[in-house]
mmCIF file of C-alpha atoms and ligand atoms in Angstrom:
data_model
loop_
_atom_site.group_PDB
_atom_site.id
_atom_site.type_symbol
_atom_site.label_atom_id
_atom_site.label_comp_id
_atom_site.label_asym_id
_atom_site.label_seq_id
_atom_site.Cartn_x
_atom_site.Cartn_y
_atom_site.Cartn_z
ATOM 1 C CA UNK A 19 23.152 32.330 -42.487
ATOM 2 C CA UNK A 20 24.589 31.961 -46.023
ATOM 3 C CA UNK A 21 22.488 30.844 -48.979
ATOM 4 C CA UNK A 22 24.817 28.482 -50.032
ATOM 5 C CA UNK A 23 27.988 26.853 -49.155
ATOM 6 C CA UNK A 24 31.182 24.799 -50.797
ATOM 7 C CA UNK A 25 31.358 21.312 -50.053
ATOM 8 C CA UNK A 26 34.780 20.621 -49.943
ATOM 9 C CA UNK A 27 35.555 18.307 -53.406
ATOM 10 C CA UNK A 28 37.233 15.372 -51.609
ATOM 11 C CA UNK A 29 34.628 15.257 -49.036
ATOM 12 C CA UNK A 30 32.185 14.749 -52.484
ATOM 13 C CA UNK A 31 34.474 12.105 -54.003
ATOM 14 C CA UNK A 32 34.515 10.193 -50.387
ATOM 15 C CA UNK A 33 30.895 10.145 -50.456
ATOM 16 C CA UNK A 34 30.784 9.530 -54.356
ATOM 17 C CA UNK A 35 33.234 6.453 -53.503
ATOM 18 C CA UNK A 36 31.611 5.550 -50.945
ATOM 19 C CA UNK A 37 30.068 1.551 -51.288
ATOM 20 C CA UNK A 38 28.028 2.194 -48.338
ATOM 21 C CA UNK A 39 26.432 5.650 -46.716
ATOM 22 C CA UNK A 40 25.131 5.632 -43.274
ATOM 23 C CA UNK A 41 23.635 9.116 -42.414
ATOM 24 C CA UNK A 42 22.446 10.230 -38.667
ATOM 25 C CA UNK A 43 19.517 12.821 -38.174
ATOM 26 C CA UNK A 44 18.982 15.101 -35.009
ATOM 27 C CA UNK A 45 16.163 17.201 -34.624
ATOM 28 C CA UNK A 46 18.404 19.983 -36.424
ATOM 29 C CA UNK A 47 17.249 18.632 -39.823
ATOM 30 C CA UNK A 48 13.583 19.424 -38.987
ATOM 31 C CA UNK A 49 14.433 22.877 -37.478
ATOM 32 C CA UNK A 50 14.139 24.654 -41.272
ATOM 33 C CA UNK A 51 10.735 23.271 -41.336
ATOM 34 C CA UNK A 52 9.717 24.813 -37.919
ATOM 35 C CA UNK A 53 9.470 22.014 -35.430
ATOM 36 C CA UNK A 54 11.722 23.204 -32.737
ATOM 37 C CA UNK A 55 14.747 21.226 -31.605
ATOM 38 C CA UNK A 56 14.513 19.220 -28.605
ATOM 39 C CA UNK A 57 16.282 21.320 -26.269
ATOM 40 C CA UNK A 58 13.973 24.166 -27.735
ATOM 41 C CA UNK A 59 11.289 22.716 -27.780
ATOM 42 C CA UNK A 60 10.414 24.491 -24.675
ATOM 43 C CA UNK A 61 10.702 27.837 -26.222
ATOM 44 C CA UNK A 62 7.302 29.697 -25.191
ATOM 45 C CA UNK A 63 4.828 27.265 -22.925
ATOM 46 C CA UNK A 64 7.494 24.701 -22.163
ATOM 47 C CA UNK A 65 10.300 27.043 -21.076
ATOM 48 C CA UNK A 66 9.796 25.844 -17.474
ATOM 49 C CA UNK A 67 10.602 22.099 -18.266
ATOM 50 C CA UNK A 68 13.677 19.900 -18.949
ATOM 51 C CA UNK A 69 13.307 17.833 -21.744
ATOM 52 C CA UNK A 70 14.561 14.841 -19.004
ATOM 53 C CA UNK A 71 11.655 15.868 -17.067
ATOM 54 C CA UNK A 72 8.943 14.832 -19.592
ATOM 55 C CA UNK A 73 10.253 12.464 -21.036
ATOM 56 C CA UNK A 74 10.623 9.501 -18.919
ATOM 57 C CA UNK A 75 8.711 6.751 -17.729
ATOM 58 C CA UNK A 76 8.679 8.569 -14.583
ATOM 59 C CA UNK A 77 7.806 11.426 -15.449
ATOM 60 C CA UNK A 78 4.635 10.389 -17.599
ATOM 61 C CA UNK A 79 3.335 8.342 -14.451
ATOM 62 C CA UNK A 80 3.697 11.422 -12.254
ATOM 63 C CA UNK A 81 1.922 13.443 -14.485
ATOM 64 C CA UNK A 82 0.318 11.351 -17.712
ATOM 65 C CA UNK A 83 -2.043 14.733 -18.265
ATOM 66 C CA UNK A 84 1.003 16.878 -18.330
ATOM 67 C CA UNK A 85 3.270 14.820 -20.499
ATOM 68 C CA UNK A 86 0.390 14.302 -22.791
ATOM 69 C CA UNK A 87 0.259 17.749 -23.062
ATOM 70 C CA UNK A 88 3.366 18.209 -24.263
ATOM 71 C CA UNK A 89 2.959 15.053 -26.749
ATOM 72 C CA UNK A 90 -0.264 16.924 -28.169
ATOM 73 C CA UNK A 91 1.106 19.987 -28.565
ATOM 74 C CA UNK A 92 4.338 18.555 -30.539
ATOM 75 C CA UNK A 93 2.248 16.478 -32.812
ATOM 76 C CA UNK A 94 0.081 19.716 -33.991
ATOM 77 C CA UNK A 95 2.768 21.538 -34.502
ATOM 78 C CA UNK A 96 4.781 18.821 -36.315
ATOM 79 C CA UNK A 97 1.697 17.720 -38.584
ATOM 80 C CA UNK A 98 1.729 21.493 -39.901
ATOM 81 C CA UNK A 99 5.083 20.874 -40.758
ATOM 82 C CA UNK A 100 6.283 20.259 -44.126
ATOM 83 C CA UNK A 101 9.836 18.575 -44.777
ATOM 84 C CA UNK A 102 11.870 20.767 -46.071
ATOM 85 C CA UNK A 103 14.804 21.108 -48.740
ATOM 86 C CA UNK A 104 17.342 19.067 -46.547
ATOM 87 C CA UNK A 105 15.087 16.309 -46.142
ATOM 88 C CA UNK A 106 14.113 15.935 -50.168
ATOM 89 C CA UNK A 107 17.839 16.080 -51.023
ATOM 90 C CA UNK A 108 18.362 12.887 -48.517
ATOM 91 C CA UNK A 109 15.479 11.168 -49.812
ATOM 92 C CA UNK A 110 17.419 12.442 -53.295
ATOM 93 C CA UNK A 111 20.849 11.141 -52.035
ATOM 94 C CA UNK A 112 19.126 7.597 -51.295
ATOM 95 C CA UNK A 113 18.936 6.463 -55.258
ATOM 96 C CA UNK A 114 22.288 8.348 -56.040
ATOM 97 C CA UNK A 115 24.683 6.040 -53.722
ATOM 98 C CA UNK A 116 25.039 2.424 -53.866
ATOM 99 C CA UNK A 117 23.398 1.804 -50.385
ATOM 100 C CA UNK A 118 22.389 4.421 -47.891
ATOM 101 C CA UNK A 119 20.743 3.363 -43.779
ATOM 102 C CA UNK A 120 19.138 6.460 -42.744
ATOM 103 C CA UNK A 121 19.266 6.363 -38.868
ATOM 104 C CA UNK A 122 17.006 9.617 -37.508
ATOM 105 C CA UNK A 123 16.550 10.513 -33.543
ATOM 106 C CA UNK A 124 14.007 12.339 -34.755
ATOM 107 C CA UNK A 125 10.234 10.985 -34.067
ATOM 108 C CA UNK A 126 8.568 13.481 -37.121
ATOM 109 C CA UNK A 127 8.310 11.152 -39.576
ATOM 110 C CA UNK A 128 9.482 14.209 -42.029
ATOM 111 C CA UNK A 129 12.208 11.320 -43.429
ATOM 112 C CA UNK A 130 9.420 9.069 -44.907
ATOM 113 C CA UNK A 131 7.446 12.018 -45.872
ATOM 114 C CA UNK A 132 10.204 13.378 -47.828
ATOM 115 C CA UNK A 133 10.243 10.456 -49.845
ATOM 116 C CA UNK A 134 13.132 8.261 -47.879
ATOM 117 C CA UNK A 135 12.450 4.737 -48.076
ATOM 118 C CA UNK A 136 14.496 2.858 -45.223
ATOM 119 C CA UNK A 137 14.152 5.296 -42.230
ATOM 120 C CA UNK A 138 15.131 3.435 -38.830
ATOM 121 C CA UNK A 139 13.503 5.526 -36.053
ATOM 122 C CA UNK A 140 16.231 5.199 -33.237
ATOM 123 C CA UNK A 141 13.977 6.629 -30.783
ATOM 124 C CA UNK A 142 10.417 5.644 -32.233
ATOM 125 C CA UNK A 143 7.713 8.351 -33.747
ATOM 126 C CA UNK A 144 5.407 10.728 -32.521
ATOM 127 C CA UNK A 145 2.506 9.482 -34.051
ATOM 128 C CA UNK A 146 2.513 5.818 -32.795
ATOM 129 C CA UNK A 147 0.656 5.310 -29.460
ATOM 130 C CA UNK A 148 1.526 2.629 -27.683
ATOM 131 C CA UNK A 149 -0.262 0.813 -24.259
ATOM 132 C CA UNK A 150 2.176 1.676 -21.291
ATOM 133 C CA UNK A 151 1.614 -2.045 -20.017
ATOM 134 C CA UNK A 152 1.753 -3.978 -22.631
ATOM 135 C CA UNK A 153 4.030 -2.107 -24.603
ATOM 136 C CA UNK A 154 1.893 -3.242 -27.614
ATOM 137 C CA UNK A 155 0.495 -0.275 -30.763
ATOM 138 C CA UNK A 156 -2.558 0.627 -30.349
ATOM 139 C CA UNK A 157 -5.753 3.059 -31.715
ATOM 140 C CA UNK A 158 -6.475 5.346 -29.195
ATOM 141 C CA UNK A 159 -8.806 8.542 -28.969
ATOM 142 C CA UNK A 160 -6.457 11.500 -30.028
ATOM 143 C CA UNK A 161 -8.830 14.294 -28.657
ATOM 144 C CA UNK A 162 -8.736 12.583 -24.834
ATOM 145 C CA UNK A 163 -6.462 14.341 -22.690
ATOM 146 C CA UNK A 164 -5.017 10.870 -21.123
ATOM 147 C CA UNK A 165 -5.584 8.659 -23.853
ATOM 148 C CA UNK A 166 -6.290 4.861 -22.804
ATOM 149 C CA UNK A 167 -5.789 1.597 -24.383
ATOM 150 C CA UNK A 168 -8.907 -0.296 -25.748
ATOM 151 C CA UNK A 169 -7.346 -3.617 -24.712
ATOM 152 C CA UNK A 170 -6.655 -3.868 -20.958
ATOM 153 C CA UNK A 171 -8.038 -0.226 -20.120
ATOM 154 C CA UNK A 172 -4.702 1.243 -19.125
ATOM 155 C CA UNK A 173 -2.947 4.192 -19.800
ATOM 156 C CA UNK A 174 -1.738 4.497 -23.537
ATOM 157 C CA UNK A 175 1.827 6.546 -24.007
ATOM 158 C CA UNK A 176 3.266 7.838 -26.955
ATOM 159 C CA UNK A 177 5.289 5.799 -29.104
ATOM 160 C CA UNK A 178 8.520 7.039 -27.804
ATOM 161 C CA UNK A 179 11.585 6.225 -26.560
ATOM 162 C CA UNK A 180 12.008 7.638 -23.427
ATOM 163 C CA UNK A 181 15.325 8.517 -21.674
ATOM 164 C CA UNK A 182 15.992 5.480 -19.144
ATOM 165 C CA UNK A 183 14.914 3.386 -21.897
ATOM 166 C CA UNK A 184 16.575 1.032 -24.573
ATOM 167 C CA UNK A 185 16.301 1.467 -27.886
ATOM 168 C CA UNK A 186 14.118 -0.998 -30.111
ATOM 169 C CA UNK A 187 16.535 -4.130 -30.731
ATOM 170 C CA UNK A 188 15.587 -3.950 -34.571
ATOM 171 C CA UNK A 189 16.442 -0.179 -34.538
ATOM 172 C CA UNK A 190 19.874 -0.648 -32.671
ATOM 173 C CA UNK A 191 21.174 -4.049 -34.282
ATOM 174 C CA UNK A 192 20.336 -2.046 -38.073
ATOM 175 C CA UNK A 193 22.383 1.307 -36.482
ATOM 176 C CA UNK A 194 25.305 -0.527 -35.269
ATOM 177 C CA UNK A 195 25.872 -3.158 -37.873
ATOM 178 C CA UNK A 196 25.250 -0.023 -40.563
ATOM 179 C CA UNK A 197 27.928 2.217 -38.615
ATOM 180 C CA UNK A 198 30.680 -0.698 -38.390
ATOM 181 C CA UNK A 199 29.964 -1.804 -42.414
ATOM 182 C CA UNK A 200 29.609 1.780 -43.759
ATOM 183 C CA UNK A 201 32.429 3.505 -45.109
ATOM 184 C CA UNK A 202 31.417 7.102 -44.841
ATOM 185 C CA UNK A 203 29.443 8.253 -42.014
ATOM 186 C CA UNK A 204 27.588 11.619 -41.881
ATOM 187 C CA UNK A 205 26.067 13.151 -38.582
ATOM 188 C CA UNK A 206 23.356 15.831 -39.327
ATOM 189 C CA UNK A 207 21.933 18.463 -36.924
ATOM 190 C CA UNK A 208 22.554 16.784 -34.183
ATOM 191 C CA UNK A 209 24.312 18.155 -30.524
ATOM 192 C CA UNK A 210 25.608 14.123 -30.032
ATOM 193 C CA UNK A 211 24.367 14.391 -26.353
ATOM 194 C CA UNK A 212 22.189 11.257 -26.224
ATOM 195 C CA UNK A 213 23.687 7.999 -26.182
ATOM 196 C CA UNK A 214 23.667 5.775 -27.671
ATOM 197 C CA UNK A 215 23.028 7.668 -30.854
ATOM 198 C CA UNK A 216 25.749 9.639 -30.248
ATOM 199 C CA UNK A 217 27.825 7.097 -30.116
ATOM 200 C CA UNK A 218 27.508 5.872 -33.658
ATOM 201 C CA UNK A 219 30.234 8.313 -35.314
ATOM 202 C CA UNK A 220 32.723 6.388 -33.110
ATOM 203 C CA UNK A 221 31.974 3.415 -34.023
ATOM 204 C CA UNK A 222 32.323 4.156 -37.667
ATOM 205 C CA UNK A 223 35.367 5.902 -37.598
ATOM 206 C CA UNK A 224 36.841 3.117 -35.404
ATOM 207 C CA UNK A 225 35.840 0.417 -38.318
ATOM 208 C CA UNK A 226 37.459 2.956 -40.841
ATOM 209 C CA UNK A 227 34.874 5.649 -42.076
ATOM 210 C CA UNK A 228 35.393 8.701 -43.057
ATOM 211 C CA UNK A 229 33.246 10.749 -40.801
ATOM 212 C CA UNK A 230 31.501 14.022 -41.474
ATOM 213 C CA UNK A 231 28.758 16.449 -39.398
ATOM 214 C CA UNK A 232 27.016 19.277 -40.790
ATOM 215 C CA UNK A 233 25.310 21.728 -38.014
ATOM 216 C CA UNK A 234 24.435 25.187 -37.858
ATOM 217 C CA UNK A 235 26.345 25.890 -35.257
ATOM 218 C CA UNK A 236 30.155 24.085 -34.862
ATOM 219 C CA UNK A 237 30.208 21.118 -32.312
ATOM 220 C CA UNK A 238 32.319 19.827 -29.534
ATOM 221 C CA UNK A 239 32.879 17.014 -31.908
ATOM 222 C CA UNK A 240 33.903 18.738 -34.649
ATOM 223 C CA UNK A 241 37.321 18.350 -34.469
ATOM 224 C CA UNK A 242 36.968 14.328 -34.332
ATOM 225 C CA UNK A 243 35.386 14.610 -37.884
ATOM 226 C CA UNK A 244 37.043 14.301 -41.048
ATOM 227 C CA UNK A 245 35.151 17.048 -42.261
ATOM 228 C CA UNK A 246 32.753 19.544 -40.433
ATOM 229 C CA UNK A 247 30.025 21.771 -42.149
ATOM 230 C CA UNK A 248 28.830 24.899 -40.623
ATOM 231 C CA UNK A 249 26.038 25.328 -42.341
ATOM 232 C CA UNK A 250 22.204 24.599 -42.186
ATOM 233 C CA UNK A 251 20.818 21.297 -43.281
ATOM 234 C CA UNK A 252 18.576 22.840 -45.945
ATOM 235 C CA UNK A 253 21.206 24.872 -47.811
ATOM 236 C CA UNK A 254 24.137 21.826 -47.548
ATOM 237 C CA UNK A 255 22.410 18.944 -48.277
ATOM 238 C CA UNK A 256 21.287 20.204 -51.581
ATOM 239 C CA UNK A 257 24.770 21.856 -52.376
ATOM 240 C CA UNK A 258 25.878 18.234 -51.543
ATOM 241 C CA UNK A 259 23.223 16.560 -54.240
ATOM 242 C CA UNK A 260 24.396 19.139 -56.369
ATOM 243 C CA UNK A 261 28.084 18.746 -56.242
ATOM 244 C CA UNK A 262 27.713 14.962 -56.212
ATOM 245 C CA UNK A 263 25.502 15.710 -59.473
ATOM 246 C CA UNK A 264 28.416 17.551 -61.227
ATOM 247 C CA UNK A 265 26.529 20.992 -60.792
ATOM 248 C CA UNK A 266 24.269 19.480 -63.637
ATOM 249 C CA UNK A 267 20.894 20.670 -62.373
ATOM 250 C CA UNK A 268 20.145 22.745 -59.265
ATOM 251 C CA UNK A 269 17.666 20.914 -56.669
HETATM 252 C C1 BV8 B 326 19.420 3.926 -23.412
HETATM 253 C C2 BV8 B 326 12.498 10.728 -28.090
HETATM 254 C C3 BV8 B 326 19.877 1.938 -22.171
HETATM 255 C C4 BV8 B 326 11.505 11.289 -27.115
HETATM 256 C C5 BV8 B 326 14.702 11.207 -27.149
HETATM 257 C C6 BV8 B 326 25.877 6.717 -22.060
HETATM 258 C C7 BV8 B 326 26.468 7.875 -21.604
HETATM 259 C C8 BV8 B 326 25.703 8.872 -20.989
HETATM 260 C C9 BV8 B 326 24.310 8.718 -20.824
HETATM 261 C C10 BV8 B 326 23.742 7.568 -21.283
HETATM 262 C C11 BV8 B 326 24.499 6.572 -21.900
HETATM 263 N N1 BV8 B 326 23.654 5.573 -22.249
HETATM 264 C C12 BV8 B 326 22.398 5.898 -21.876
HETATM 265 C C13 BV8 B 326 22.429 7.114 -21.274
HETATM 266 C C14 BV8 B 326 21.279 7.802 -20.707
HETATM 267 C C15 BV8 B 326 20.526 8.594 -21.775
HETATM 268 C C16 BV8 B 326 21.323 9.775 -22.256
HETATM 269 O O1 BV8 B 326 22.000 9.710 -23.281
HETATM 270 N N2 BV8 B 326 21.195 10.887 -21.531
HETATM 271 C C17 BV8 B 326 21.837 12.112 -21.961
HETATM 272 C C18 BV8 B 326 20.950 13.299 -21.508
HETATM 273 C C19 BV8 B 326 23.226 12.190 -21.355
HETATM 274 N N3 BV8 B 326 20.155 7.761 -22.890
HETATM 275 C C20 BV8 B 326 19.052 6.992 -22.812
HETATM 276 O O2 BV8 B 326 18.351 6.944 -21.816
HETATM 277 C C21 BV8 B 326 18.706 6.173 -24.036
HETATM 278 N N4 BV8 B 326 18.438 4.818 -23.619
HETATM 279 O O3 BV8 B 326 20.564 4.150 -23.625
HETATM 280 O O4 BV8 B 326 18.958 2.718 -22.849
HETATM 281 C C22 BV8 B 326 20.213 2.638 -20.867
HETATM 282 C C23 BV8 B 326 19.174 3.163 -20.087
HETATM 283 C C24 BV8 B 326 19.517 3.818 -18.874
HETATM 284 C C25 BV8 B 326 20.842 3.972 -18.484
HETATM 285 C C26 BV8 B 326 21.863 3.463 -19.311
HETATM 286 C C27 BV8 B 326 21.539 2.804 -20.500
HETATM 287 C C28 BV8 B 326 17.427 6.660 -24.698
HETATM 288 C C29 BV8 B 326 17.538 8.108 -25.092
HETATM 289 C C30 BV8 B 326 16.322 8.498 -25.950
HETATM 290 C C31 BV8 B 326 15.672 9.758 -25.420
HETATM 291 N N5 BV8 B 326 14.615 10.172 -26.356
HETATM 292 N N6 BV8 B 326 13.735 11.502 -28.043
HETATM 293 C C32 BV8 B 326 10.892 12.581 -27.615
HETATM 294 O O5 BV8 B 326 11.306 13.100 -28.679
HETATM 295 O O6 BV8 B 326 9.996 13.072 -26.921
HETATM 296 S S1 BV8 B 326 16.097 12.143 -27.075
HETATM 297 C C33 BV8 B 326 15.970 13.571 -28.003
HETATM 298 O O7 BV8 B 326 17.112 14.385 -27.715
HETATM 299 C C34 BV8 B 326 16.109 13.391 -29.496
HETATM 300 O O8 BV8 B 326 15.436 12.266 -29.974
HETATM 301 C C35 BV8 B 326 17.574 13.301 -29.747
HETATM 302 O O9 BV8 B 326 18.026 11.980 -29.747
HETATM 303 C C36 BV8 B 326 18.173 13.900 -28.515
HETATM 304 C C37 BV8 B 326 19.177 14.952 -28.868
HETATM 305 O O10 BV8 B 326 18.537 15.888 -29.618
HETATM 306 P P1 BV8 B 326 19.103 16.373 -31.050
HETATM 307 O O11 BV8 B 326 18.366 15.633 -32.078
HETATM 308 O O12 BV8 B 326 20.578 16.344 -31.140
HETATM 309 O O13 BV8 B 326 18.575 17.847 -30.958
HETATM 310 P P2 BV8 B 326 19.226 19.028 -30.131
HETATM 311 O O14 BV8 B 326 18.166 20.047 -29.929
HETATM 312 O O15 BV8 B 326 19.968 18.521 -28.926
HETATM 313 O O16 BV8 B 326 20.347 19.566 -31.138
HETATM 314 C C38 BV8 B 326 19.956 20.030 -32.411
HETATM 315 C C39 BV8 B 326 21.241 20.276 -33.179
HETATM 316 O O17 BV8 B 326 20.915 20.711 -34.496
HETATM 317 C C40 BV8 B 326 22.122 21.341 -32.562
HETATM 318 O O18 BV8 B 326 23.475 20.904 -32.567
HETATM 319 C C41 BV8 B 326 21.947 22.550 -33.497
HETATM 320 O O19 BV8 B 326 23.128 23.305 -33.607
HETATM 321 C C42 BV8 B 326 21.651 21.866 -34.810
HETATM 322 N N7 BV8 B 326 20.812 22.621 -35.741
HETATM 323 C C43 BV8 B 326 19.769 23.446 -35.442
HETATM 324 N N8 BV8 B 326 19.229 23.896 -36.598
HETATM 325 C C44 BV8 B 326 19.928 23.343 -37.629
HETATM 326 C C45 BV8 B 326 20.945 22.533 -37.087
HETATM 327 N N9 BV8 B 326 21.813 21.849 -37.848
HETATM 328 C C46 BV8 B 326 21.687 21.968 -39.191
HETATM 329 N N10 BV8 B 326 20.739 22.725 -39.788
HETATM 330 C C47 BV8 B 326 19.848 23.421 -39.042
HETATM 331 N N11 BV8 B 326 18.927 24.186 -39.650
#
């Protein structure tokens, strides 16, 4: 993969333009600082499962050990992680635009560690633990293999959104008023499988954005964008702050 790459110049005056930014994370922007992408996460230990088949509601009340597991094993991995050069150049991009929403799938936390300020976790964060009945956070013993919650006794589940359910109204009302008002939308290391995340680059470019991806690897939706980067995350978003920087300072 190339150490650097050419943003194209009018995709860097659109952004530069732009009154309003609103920039989608998939688990592709945390690759470069080795937590495996969702589908891969199953490289090694996990090759035998679907994502689907963990995580669900289902699947965590067939097998709350198992799922747990998994949960544990993604959160020591992920707190070894450190974010990584695509994720500093976002948090960069924030103060360099008039108004950026940062809308990640991802449940890392890598954003806010990277210095973002206004991260809207679509589909929660890893870290959180929640009680499966009440819904409500909660403390809970990290080194139990089932965790439980202190309140009512029941099981406690990661702070997650599942597949099967809906998104946290705060985190969906902020993603789809920010696609429809934004006027350039950029989609980053993400497949666009899971809806309704995936759905947001529509909605933009209905209301009028320009609309832009940059993956590794080139998308089915490529062709629908206005401009599509094959490149990682960690070398274009920096050639990005650069260009938008006049090629004054290297990040
Ligand atoms: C819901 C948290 C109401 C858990 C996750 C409409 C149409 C079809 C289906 C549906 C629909 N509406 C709802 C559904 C059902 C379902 C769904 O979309 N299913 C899919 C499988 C078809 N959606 C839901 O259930 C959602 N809820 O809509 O509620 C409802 C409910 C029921 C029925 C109807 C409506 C909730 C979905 C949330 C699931 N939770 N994560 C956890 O993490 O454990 S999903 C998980 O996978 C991620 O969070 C992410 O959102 C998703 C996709 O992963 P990506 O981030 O894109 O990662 P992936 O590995 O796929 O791709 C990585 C990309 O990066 C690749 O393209 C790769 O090329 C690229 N890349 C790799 N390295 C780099 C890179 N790019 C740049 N640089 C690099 N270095």
């Amino acid at each position: 993969m190339s150490a650097n790459v050419a943003i194209p110049s009018d995709m860097v005056e659109a952004i530069r333009d732009a009154r309003h930014l609103c920039v989608l994370t998939g688990a592709g922007i945390s690759a470069e600082s080795g937590v495996p992408t969702f589908r891969d996460a199953h490289t090694g230990l996990w090759s035998q499962y679907r994502p689907q088949d963990l995580a669900t509601a289902d699947a965590f009340l067939r097998d709350p050990e198992l799922v747990w597991r998994w949960y544990h094993w993604r959160q020591n991995l992920i707190a070894k992680a450190e974010p990584n050069p695509a994720h500093l150049a976002l948090a960069r991009l924030e103060a360099m635009v008039p108004r950026l929403t940062l809308i990640t799938q991802n449940v890392d936390g890598l954003h806010q560690r990277a210095g973002s300020t206004e991260v809207t976790e679509f589909h929660g964060n890893i870290f959180v633990n929640r009680c499966f009945i009440e819904g409500l956070e909660i403390e809970c013993d990290k080194d139990t293999a089932v965790p439980t919650c202190p309140a009512c006794g029941g099981l406690a589940r990661p702070g997650v959104v599942w597949f099967g359910e809906t998104i946290p109204e705060v985190a969906l009302d902020t993603a789809l008023t920010a696609a429809r008002d934004c006027d350039f939308f950029l989609s980053i290391g993400t497949s666009s499988l899971v809806y309704p995340a995936a759905g947001l680059a529509d909605l933009a470019r209905e209301a009028g954005a320009v609309v832009a991806e940059i993956n590794s690897q080139t998308t089915d939706l490529a062709c629908s964008y206005n401009f599509a980067i094959q490149a990682q995350a960690g070398v274009a978003l920096p050639a990005l702050v650069n260009s938008l920087l006049g090629h004054r300072a290297a990040l």
